[in-house]
Amino acid sequence: MPSGFQHINVSELVKAKNLHGGKDEEYDCFVLDEDKICDELEDQMTEGGIIVDFHTCDFFPERWFDLVVVLRADNDVLYPRLEKRGYSEKKIQENVECEIMCVVAEDARQSYREEILWELSSNTVEELEDNVRKVTQQVKAWCGSA
């Protein structure tokens, strides 16, 4: 991660700060309280230098971001990835269907300006490393240390 930036994993923040309305037992996940999440992050996001890591983005204010990255995965990669995480069959199927229907990508397209939105393939370690390189180069260009 580039120097001076802070990484926030929103899923961990939701658990740690109780930013949810309870647990959805069927999907084994928390029911997000989007207002609480945004209230919790507002001051940090206003200061800048934050990398937000989450599986959706449409409820975050556009003003918070200079870059929105949507990572895409082929279903033959995504399915075993989610199995390894111990997801239930129902949760895996929902995630796969969302990827097929481009739900997160479409939400991002509707929520953020085209010029700040990147969709990157994330099927292999090589693609992951290339994605890190691309994002790091962009951040360095913004910071004037390319």
XYZ file of C-alpha atoms in Angstrom:
146
model
C 0.000 0.000 0.000
C 1.361 3.443 -0.840
C 2.866 5.320 2.082
C 0.488 7.607 3.934
C -2.675 5.688 3.078
C -4.924 3.837 5.499
C -6.803 0.674 4.524
C -10.321 0.223 5.901
C -11.995 -3.162 5.535
C -15.657 -2.177 5.859
C -16.804 -5.715 6.759
C -14.440 -5.730 9.744
C -15.500 -2.197 10.703
C -19.180 -3.208 10.628
C -18.480 -6.064 13.052
C -16.139 -4.109 15.328
C -18.349 -1.021 15.644
C -21.743 -2.759 15.463
C -22.752 -0.865 12.316
C -25.512 -3.280 11.410
C -29.110 -4.112 12.183
C -28.527 -7.722 13.181
C -27.575 -10.901 11.416
C -29.235 -12.489 8.414
C -29.007 -16.152 9.365
C -30.032 -17.382 5.923
C -27.027 -15.737 4.258
C -24.756 -15.754 7.329
C -24.040 -12.034 7.082
C -24.889 -8.797 8.839
C -27.720 -6.543 7.673
C -25.850 -3.321 6.990
C -26.877 -0.005 8.451
C -25.592 2.154 5.600
C -26.234 5.416 7.482
C -24.193 4.236 10.471
C -21.364 3.131 8.184
C -21.263 6.474 6.377
C -21.470 8.406 9.655
C -18.588 6.358 11.056
C -16.397 6.982 7.992
C -17.295 10.612 7.225
C -14.481 12.368 9.121
C -11.774 9.975 7.897
C -12.990 10.121 4.308
C -13.113 13.922 4.378
C -9.448 13.981 5.463
C -8.491 11.697 2.559
C -5.803 9.063 2.197
C -8.211 6.177 2.752
C -8.478 2.962 0.766
C -11.973 1.533 1.297
C -12.264 -2.238 0.829
C -15.806 -3.561 0.462
C -17.942 -5.766 -1.772
C -20.346 -3.012 -2.780
C -20.104 0.720 -3.179
C -23.388 2.309 -4.201
C -24.231 3.835 -0.809
C -20.930 5.674 -0.355
C -20.970 9.351 -1.405
C -19.161 9.998 -4.683
C -17.303 12.951 -3.129
C -15.294 10.494 -1.049
C -13.490 8.878 -3.966
C -10.896 9.748 -6.568
C -10.920 6.162 -7.838
C -13.422 3.302 -7.591
C -12.099 -0.136 -8.523
C -14.492 -3.001 -9.214
C -12.739 -6.356 -9.258
C -14.343 -8.931 -11.542
C -13.859 -12.697 -11.512
C -14.964 -15.455 -13.854
C -17.466 -17.782 -12.215
C -15.212 -20.817 -12.600
C -12.739 -18.914 -10.406
C -15.256 -17.213 -8.128
C -17.154 -20.359 -7.104
C -14.172 -22.277 -5.659
C -12.849 -19.053 -4.109
C -16.089 -18.653 -2.149
C -16.166 -22.369 -1.276
C -12.704 -22.021 0.286
C -14.068 -19.173 2.432
C -16.679 -21.567 3.793
C -19.694 -19.805 2.282
C -22.987 -21.703 2.205
C -24.229 -22.980 -1.154
C -27.011 -20.366 -1.106
C -24.547 -17.530 -0.462
C -22.217 -18.803 -3.197
C -25.091 -19.003 -5.682
C -26.181 -15.433 -4.890
C -22.626 -14.149 -5.336
C -22.213 -16.011 -8.638
C -25.561 -14.705 -9.907
C -24.550 -11.167 -8.933
C -21.323 -11.548 -10.907
C -23.199 -12.929 -13.938
C -25.634 -10.004 -13.793
C -22.792 -7.486 -13.185
C -24.627 -6.167 -10.108
C -21.668 -4.502 -8.370
C -20.254 -3.150 -11.621
C -23.636 -1.735 -12.628
C -24.180 -0.204 -9.184
C -20.768 1.444 -9.480
C -21.560 2.736 -12.993
C -24.785 4.272 -11.723
C -23.178 5.771 -8.614
C -19.852 7.201 -9.825
C -18.485 9.172 -12.763
C -17.093 7.057 -15.581
C -13.664 8.710 -15.363
C -13.078 7.486 -11.784
C -14.361 3.942 -12.312
C -12.051 1.058 -13.199
C -13.237 -2.506 -13.765
C -10.355 -4.955 -13.458
C -10.209 -8.704 -13.904
C -9.030 -10.548 -10.794
C -8.856 -14.218 -11.714
C -5.187 -15.000 -11.165
C -2.296 -13.983 -8.951
C -0.746 -12.336 -12.007
C -3.865 -10.216 -12.555
C -3.926 -9.323 -8.866
C -0.304 -8.186 -9.024
C -0.979 -6.219 -12.218
C -3.995 -4.549 -10.584
C -1.901 -3.524 -7.576
C 0.724 -2.113 -9.945
C -1.873 -0.106 -11.920
C -3.517 1.362 -8.840
C -0.157 2.132 -7.209
C 1.029 3.898 -10.383
C -2.141 6.010 -10.439
C -1.751 6.984 -6.777
C 1.896 7.886 -7.313
C 0.936 10.030 -10.309
C -1.605 11.894 -8.184
C 0.928 12.368 -5.402
C 3.612 13.585 -7.809
C 6.055 10.764 -7.015
C 5.777 8.635 -10.164
